Coordinates of N, CA, C and O in Angstrom, one line a residue:
X1176 N 95.3 82.4 116.0 CA 95.4 83.7 115.3 C 96.5 83.7 114.2 O 97.7 83.1 114.5
X1177 N 96.2 84.1 113.0 CA 97.1 84.0 111.9 C 97.8 85.4 111.7 O 97.0 86.4 111.7
X1178 N 99.1 85.4 111.8 CA 99.8 86.6 111.5 C 99.8 86.9 109.9 O 100.2 86.1 109.2
X1179 N 99.3 88.1 109.5 CA 99.5 88.4 108.2 C 100.7 89.1 107.9 O 101.3 89.9 108.5
X1180 N 101.3 88.6 106.7 CA 102.6 89.1 106.2 C 102.4 90.4 105.6 O 101.4 90.8 105.2
X1181 N 103.5 91.2 105.6 CA 103.5 92.5 105.1 C 103.2 92.4 103.5 O 103.7 91.5 103.0
X1182 N 102.5 93.2 103.1 CA 102.0 93.3 101.7 C 102.7 94.3 100.9 O 102.7 95.5 101.1
X1183 N 103.3 93.8 99.8 CA 104.1 94.8 98.9 C 103.1 95.8 98.3 O 103.5 96.8 97.9
X1184 N 102.0 95.3 98.0 CA 101.0 96.2 97.2 C 100.7 97.5 98.1 O 100.5 98.6 97.4
X1185 N 100.9 97.5 99.4 CA 100.9 98.7 100.1 C 101.9 99.7 99.9 O 101.8 100.9 100.3
X1186 N 102.9 99.3 99.2 CA 104.1 100.3 99.0 C 103.9 101.0 97.6 O 104.7 102.0 97.3
X1187 N 102.9 100.6 96.9 CA 102.8 101.2 95.4 C 102.6 102.7 95.5 O 103.0 103.4 94.6
X1188 N 102.0 103.3 96.5 CA 101.7 104.7 96.5 C 102.8 105.6 96.8 O 102.9 106.8 96.8
X1189 N 103.8 105.0 97.6 CA 104.9 105.7 98.3 C 105.8 106.6 97.3 O 106.0 107.8 97.5
X1190 N 106.2 106.0 96.1 CA 106.9 106.9 95.2 C 106.3 108.1 94.8 O 106.8 109.2 94.9
X1191 N 105.0 108.1 94.5 CA 104.3 109.2 94.1 C 104.1 110.2 95.3 O 104.2 111.5 95.1
X1192 N 103.9 109.7 96.4 CA 103.7 110.6 97.6 C 105.0 111.3 98.0 O 105.1 112.4 98.3
X1193 N 106.1 110.6 97.8 CA 107.5 111.2 97.9 C 107.7 112.3 97.1 O 108.1 113.5 97.4
X1194 N 107.4 112.1 95.8 CA 107.5 113.3 94.7 C 106.6 114.4 95.1 O 107.0 115.5 94.9
X1195 N 105.4 113.9 95.4 CA 104.4 115.2 95.8 C 105.0 116.0 97.0 O 104.7 117.1 97.0
X1196 N 105.4 115.2 97.9 CA 105.9 115.9 99.1 C 107.1 116.8 98.8 O 107.2 117.9 99.2
X1197 N 108.0 116.2 98.0 CA 109.2 117.0 97.6 C 108.8 118.3 96.9 O 109.4 119.4 97.1
X1198 N 107.9 118.2 95.9 CA 107.4 119.3 95.1 C 106.4 120.1 95.7 O 106.0 121.2 95.1
X1199 N 105.8 119.8 97.0 CA 104.8 120.6 97.4 C 105.3 122.0 98.0 O 106.5 122.3 98.1
X1200 N 104.3 122.8 98.3 CA 104.7 124.3 98.6 C 105.3 124.2 100.1 O 105.8 125.2 100.5
X1201 N 105.3 123.2 100.8 CA 106.0 122.9 102.1 C 107.6 122.8 101.8 O 108.3 123.0 102.7
X1202 N 108.0 122.4 100.6 CA 109.3 122.3 100.3 C 109.8 123.7 99.8 O 110.4 123.8 98.6
X1203 N 110.0 124.6 100.7 CA 110.6 125.9 100.3 C 111.9 126.0 100.8 O 112.1 125.7 101.9
X1204 N 112.8 126.6 100.0 CA 114.2 126.8 100.4 C 114.6 128.2 100.0 O 114.6 128.6 98.9
X1205 N 114.9 129.0 101.0 CA 115.2 130.6 100.9 C 114.4 131.1 99.8 O 113.2 131.4 100.2
X1206 N 114.6 131.3 98.6 CA 113.8 132.2 97.8 C 113.1 131.4 96.6 O 113.0 131.9 95.5
X1207 N 112.8 130.1 97.0 CA 112.0 129.2 95.9 C 111.6 128.0 96.5 O 112.1 127.3 97.4
X1208 N 110.6 127.5 95.8 CA 110.1 126.0 95.9 C 111.0 125.1 95.1 O 111.7 125.5 94.3
X1209 N 110.9 123.7 95.4 CA 111.8 122.8 94.7 C 111.5 122.9 93.1 O 112.5 122.8 92.4
X1210 N 110.4 123.1 92.7 CA 110.2 123.3 91.3 C 110.9 124.4 90.7 O 111.5 124.4 89.6
X1211 N 111.0 125.6 91.4 CA 111.7 126.7 91.1 C 113.3 126.3 91.0 O 113.9 126.7 90.1
X1212 N 113.8 125.8 92.0 CA 115.1 125.3 92.1 C 115.5 124.4 90.9 O 116.6 124.5 90.4
X1213 N 114.7 123.5 90.7 CA 114.9 122.5 89.6 C 115.0 123.3 88.2 O 115.9 123.2 87.5
X1214 N 113.9 124.2 88.0 CA 114.0 125.0 86.7 C 115.3 125.9 86.6 O 116.0 125.9 85.6
X1215 N 115.6 126.5 87.8 CA 116.8 127.4 87.8 C 118.1 126.6 87.5 O 118.9 126.9 86.8
X1216 N 118.2 125.3 88.0 CA 119.3 124.5 87.8 C 119.3 124.0 86.3 O 120.4 124.0 85.7
X1217 N 118.2 123.5 85.8 CA 118.1 123.1 84.4 C 118.6 124.2 83.6 O 119.6 124.0 82.7
X1218 N 118.2 125.5 83.9 CA 118.6 126.6 83.0 C 120.0 127.0 83.1 O 120.7 127.2 82.1
X1219 N 120.5 127.0 84.4 CA 121.9 127.4 84.6 C 122.8 126.4 84.0 O 123.9 126.8 83.5
X1220 N 122.5 125.1 84.0 CA 123.5 124.1 83.6 C 123.2 123.7 82.1 O 123.9 122.9 81.5
X1221 N 122.2 124.3 81.6 CA 121.7 124.0 80.3 C 121.5 122.5 80.0 O 122.1 121.9 79.1
X1222 N 120.6 121.9 81.0 CA 120.4 120.5 80.9 C 118.9 120.3 81.0 O 118.2 121.2 81.2
X1223 N 118.4 119.1 80.7 CA 117.0 118.8 80.7 C 116.7 117.7 81.6 O 115.5 117.3 81.8
X1224 N 117.6 117.1 82.3 CA 117.4 115.9 83.1 C 118.2 116.0 84.4 O 119.4 116.4 84.2
X1225 N 117.6 115.7 85.5 CA 118.2 115.6 86.8 C 117.6 114.4 87.6 O 116.6 114.1 87.6
X1226 N 118.6 113.6 88.2 CA 118.2 112.4 88.9 C 118.6 112.6 90.3 O 119.7 113.0 90.6
X1227 N 117.7 112.3 91.3 CA 118.0 112.5 92.6 C 117.9 110.9 93.3 O 116.8 110.3 93.1
X1228 N 118.9 110.6 93.9 CA 119.1 109.3 94.6 C 118.7 109.6 96.1 O 119.6 110.2 96.8
X1229 N 117.7 109.3 96.5 CA 117.1 109.6 97.8 C 118.0 108.9 99.0 O 118.4 109.6 99.9
X1230 N 118.1 107.6 98.8 CA 118.8 106.8 99.8 C 120.3 107.3 100.1 O 120.8 107.3 101.1
X1231 N 121.0 107.6 98.9 CA 122.3 108.0 99.0 C 122.5 109.6 99.1 O 123.7 110.0 99.0
X1232 N 121.4 110.3 99.1 CA 121.4 111.7 99.1 C 122.4 112.4 98.0 O 123.2 113.2 98.4
X1233 N 122.3 112.0 96.9 CA 123.0 112.4 95.8 C 122.1 112.9 94.6 O 121.0 112.4 94.4
X1234 N 122.8 113.7 93.7 CA 122.1 114.3 92.7 C 123.0 114.3 91.5 O 124.2 114.4 91.6
X1235 N 122.4 113.8 90.4 CA 123.3 113.8 89.0 C 122.6 114.6 88.0 O 121.3 114.6 88.0
X1236 N 123.3 115.4 87.3 CA 124.8 115.4 87.2 C 125.2 116.1 88.5 O 124.5 116.7 89.2
X1237 N 126.5 115.9 88.7 CA 127.0 116.3 90.0 C 126.9 117.8 90.2 O 126.7 118.3 91.3
X1238 N 127.0 118.6 89.1 CA 126.9 120.0 89.1 C 125.4 120.5 89.6 O 125.3 121.7 90.1
X1239 N 124.6 119.7 89.5 CA 123.1 119.9 90.1 C 123.1 119.7 91.5 O 122.0 119.9 92.2
X1240 N 124.1 119.2 92.2 CA 123.9 118.8 93.7 C 124.2 120.0 94.4 O 125.3 120.3 95.0
X1241 N 123.2 120.8 94.6 CA 123.2 122.1 95.3 C 122.3 122.0 96.5 O 121.4 121.3 96.6
X1242 N 122.7 122.7 97.5 CA 122.0 122.7 98.9 C 120.4 122.7 98.7 O 119.8 122.0 99.4
X1243 N 119.8 123.6 97.9 CA 118.4 123.8 97.9 C 117.8 122.5 97.5 O 116.8 122.1 98.1
X1244 N 118.4 121.8 96.5 CA 117.7 120.4 96.1 C 118.0 119.3 97.0 O 117.3 118.5 97.1
X1245 N 119.1 119.5 97.9 CA 119.3 118.5 98.8 C 118.5 118.7 100.2 O 118.4 117.8 100.9
X1246 N 118.0 119.8 100.4 CA 117.6 120.2 101.7 C 116.4 119.4 102.2 O 116.3 119.3 103.6
X1247 N 115.5 118.8 101.4 CA 114.5 118.0 101.9 C 114.8 116.5 101.8 O 113.8 115.7 102.1
X1248 N 115.8 116.1 101.3 CA 116.1 114.5 101.1 C 116.1 113.9 102.4 O 115.4 112.7 102.5
X1249 N 116.5 114.4 103.5 CA 116.5 113.7 104.7 C 115.0 113.5 105.2 O 114.7 112.5 105.8
X1250 N 114.2 114.5 105.0 CA 112.7 114.4 105.3 C 112.2 113.2 104.5 O 111.3 112.5 105.0
X1251 N 112.5 113.1 103.1 CA 112.0 111.9 102.3 C 112.4 110.6 102.8 O 111.6 109.7 102.9
X1252 N 113.6 110.6 103.2 CA 114.1 109.3 103.9 C 113.3 108.9 105.0 O 113.0 107.7 105.2
X1253 N 113.0 109.9 105.9 CA 112.3 109.7 107.1 C 110.7 109.3 106.8 O 110.2 108.3 107.4
X1254 N 110.2 109.9 105.8 CA 108.9 109.5 105.3 C 108.9 108.1 104.7 O 108.0 107.2 105.1
X1255 N 109.9 107.7 104.0 CA 110.1 106.3 103.6 C 110.1 105.4 104.6 O 109.3 104.3 104.8
X1256 N 111.0 105.5 105.6 CA 111.2 104.7 106.8 C 110.0 104.6 107.5 O 109.5 103.4 107.9
X1257 N 109.1 105.6 107.8 CA 108.0 105.6 108.6 C 106.9 104.7 107.8 O 106.2 103.9 108.4
X1258 N 106.9 104.9 106.4 CA 105.9 104.0 105.6 C 106.2 102.6 105.7 O 105.5 101.7 105.7
X1259 N 107.5 102.3 105.6 CA 108.0 100.9 105.6 C 107.6 100.3 106.9 O 107.1 99.1 107.0
X1260 N 107.9 101.1 108.0 CA 107.7 100.5 109.4 C 106.1 100.4 109.5 O 105.7 99.3 110.1
X1261 N 105.3 101.3 109.1 CA 103.9 101.2 109.2 C 103.2 100.0 108.4 O 102.4 99.4 108.9
X1262 N 104.1 99.7 107.4 CA 103.6 98.6 106.6 C 104.3 97.2 106.9 O 104.3 96.1 106.2
X1263 N 105.1 97.2 108.0 CA 105.7 96.0 108.6 C 106.9 95.6 107.7 O 107.1 94.2 107.6
X1264 N 107.6 96.5 107.1 CA 108.8 96.2 106.4 C 110.0 96.6 107.1 O 110.0 97.7 107.8
X1265 N 111.1 95.9 106.9 CA 112.5 96.4 107.4 C 113.0 97.6 106.8 O 112.6 97.8 105.6
X1266 N 113.8 98.5 107.5 CA 114.2 99.7 106.9 C 114.9 99.4 105.5 O 114.9 100.1 104.6
X1267 N 115.7 98.2 105.4 CA 116.5 97.9 104.1 C 115.9 97.3 103.1 O 116.4 97.0 102.2
X1268 N 114.4 97.1 103.3 CA 113.6 96.4 102.3 C 113.7 97.2 100.9 O 113.8 96.6 99.8
X1269 N 113.8 98.5 101.0 CA 113.9 99.3 99.7 C 115.4 99.5 99.5 O 116.0 100.2 100.4
X1270 N 115.9 99.1 98.4 CA 117.4 99.3 98.1 C 117.6 100.5 97.2 O 118.8 100.9 97.1
X1271 N 116.5 101.0 96.6 CA 116.8 102.1 95.7 C 115.5 103.0 95.7 O 114.5 102.5 95.6
X1272 N 115.7 104.4 95.7 CA 114.5 105.4 95.7 C 115.1 106.6 94.9 O 116.0 107.2 95.4
X1273 N 114.4 106.8 93.8 CA 114.9 107.7 92.9 C 113.7 108.7 92.4 O 112.6 108.2 92.1
X1274 N 114.1 109.9 92.1 CA 113.4 110.8 91.3 C 114.1 111.0 89.9 O 115.3 111.3 90.1
X1275 N 113.4 111.0 88.8 CA 114.0 111.3 87.6 C 113.3 112.6 87.0 O 112.1 112.4 86.6
X1276 N 113.8 113.8 87.1 CA 113.3 115.0 86.7 C 113.6 115.3 85.2 O 114.8 115.1 84.8
X1277 N 112.7 115.9 84.5 CA 112.9 116.2 83.2 C 112.1 117.6 82.8 O 111.0 117.8 83.4
X1278 N 112.9 118.5 82.3 CA 112.2 119.8 82.0 C 111.6 119.6 80.6 O 112.1 119.2 79.6
X1279 N 110.2 119.8 80.7 CA 109.4 119.6 79.5 C 108.8 120.9 79.0 O 108.0 120.8 77.9
X1280 N 109.0 122.0 79.6 CA 108.5 123.2 79.1 C 109.3 124.3 79.8 O 110.2 124.0 80.6
X1281 N 109.0 125.4 79.4 CA 109.7 126.7 80.0 C 109.8 126.6 81.5 O 110.8 126.9 82.2
X1282 N 108.7 126.3 82.1 CA 108.6 126.3 83.6 C 107.9 125.0 84.1 O 107.3 125.0 85.2
X1283 N 108.0 124.0 83.3 CA 107.2 122.7 83.6 C 108.3 121.6 83.7 O 109.1 121.3 82.9
X1284 N 108.2 120.7 84.8 CA 108.9 119.6 85.1 C 108.0 118.4 85.1 O 106.9 118.5 85.6
X1285 N 108.7 117.2 84.8 CA 108.0 116.0 84.9 C 108.9 115.2 85.8 O 110.0 115.2 85.7
X1286 N 108.3 114.5 86.8 CA 108.9 113.7 87.7 C 108.5 112.1 87.6 O 107.3 111.8 87.8
X1287 N 109.4 111.3 87.3 CA 109.1 109.9 87.4 C 109.9 109.4 88.6 O 111.0 109.6 88.8
X1288 N 109.1 108.9 89.7 CA 109.7 108.5 90.8 C 109.5 106.9 90.9 O 108.6 106.3 90.5
X1289 N 110.5 106.2 91.6 CA 110.3 104.8 91.8 C 111.1 104.5 93.0 O 111.9 105.0 93.5
X1290 N 110.6 103.3 93.5 CA 111.3 102.5 94.6 C 111.7 101.2 93.9 O 110.9 100.7 93.2
X1291 N 112.8 100.6 94.5 CA 113.0 99.2 94.1 C 113.4 98.4 95.4 O 114.2 98.9 96.2
X1292 N 112.7 97.2 95.5 CA 113.0 96.5 96.8 C 114.2 95.5 96.7 O 114.7 95.4 95.6
X1293 N 114.5 94.9 97.7 CA 115.6 93.9 97.8 C 115.4 92.7 96.7 O 116.4 92.1 96.5
X1294 N 114.2 92.5 96.3 CA 113.9 91.4 95.3 C 114.0 91.9 93.9 O 113.7 91.2 93.0
X1295 N 114.2 93.2 93.7 CA 114.2 93.8 92.4 C 112.9 94.2 91.8 O 112.8 94.6 90.8
X1296 N 111.8 94.2 92.6 CA 110.5 94.7 92.3 C 110.5 96.2 92.4 O 111.1 96.8 93.2
X1297 N 109.9 96.8 91.3 CA 109.8 98.3 91.1 C 108.3 98.7 91.6 O 107.4 98.1 91.2
X1298 N 108.4 99.9 92.3 CA 107.0 100.5 92.6 C 107.2 102.0 92.0 O 108.1 102.6 92.2
X1299 N 106.1 102.4 91.3 CA 106.1 103.6 90.8 C 104.6 104.1 90.4 O 103.8 103.3 90.4
X1300 N 104.4 105.3 90.5 CA 103.0 105.9 90.1 C 102.6 105.5 88.8 O 103.4 105.3 87.9
X1301 N 101.2 105.4 88.6 CA 100.6 105.1 87.3 C 101.0 106.2 86.2 O 101.1 105.9 85.1
X1302 N 101.2 107.5 86.8 CA 101.4 108.5 85.9 C 102.6 109.4 86.5 O 102.6 109.5 87.6
X1303 N 103.5 110.0 85.6 CA 104.3 110.9 86.2 C 103.8 112.1 86.8 O 102.6 112.5 86.5
X1304 N 104.5 112.7 87.7 CA 104.0 114.0 88.4 C 104.5 115.1 87.4 O 105.6 115.3 87.1
X1305 N 103.6 116.0 87.1 CA 104.0 117.2 86.3 C 103.7 118.5 87.3 O 102.8 118.5 88.0
X1306 N 104.7 119.4 87.3 CA 104.6 120.4 88.2 C 105.1 121.7 87.5 O 106.1 121.6 86.6
X1307 N 104.5 122.8 87.7 CA 104.9 124.1 87.1 C 105.8 124.8 88.3 O 105.4 124.8 89.4
X1308 N 106.8 125.6 87.9 CA 107.5 126.4 88.7 C 106.8 127.6 89.0 O 105.9 128.0 88.1
X1309 N 106.9 128.1 90.2 CA 106.2 129.3 90.6 C 106.8 130.7 90.1 O 106.1 131.7 90.1
X1310 N 107.9 130.6 89.5 CA 108.6 131.8 89.2 C 108.2 132.3 87.8 O 108.0 131.4 86.9

């Protein structure tokens, strides 16, 4: 019997799935979905970019690190761990997981998401995720 090694190609879909999970209507916090909270934060801080570091549970700029935007990050980490485990990778195989959000319209955001493994290989969706705020 030949044991098949874990295949990195199986990880390609994870960054997009994480972004879709974060932006889905299941990601509701108090009076808004994550897209709503992102737009509010962009407008309040008068900025057009926000970066979320999933593994370190931090948001940049620091002023954007608010409870609503942090609320689902632990869930994303768990999804990532489950996907790595399912695909026979160690928990530490991914050393970086980020979302880069950009406000591209009055109520429209673009998310570029990626993972980086311990070898420096990057995994990202073919296209960025575009989402509309519900407000």
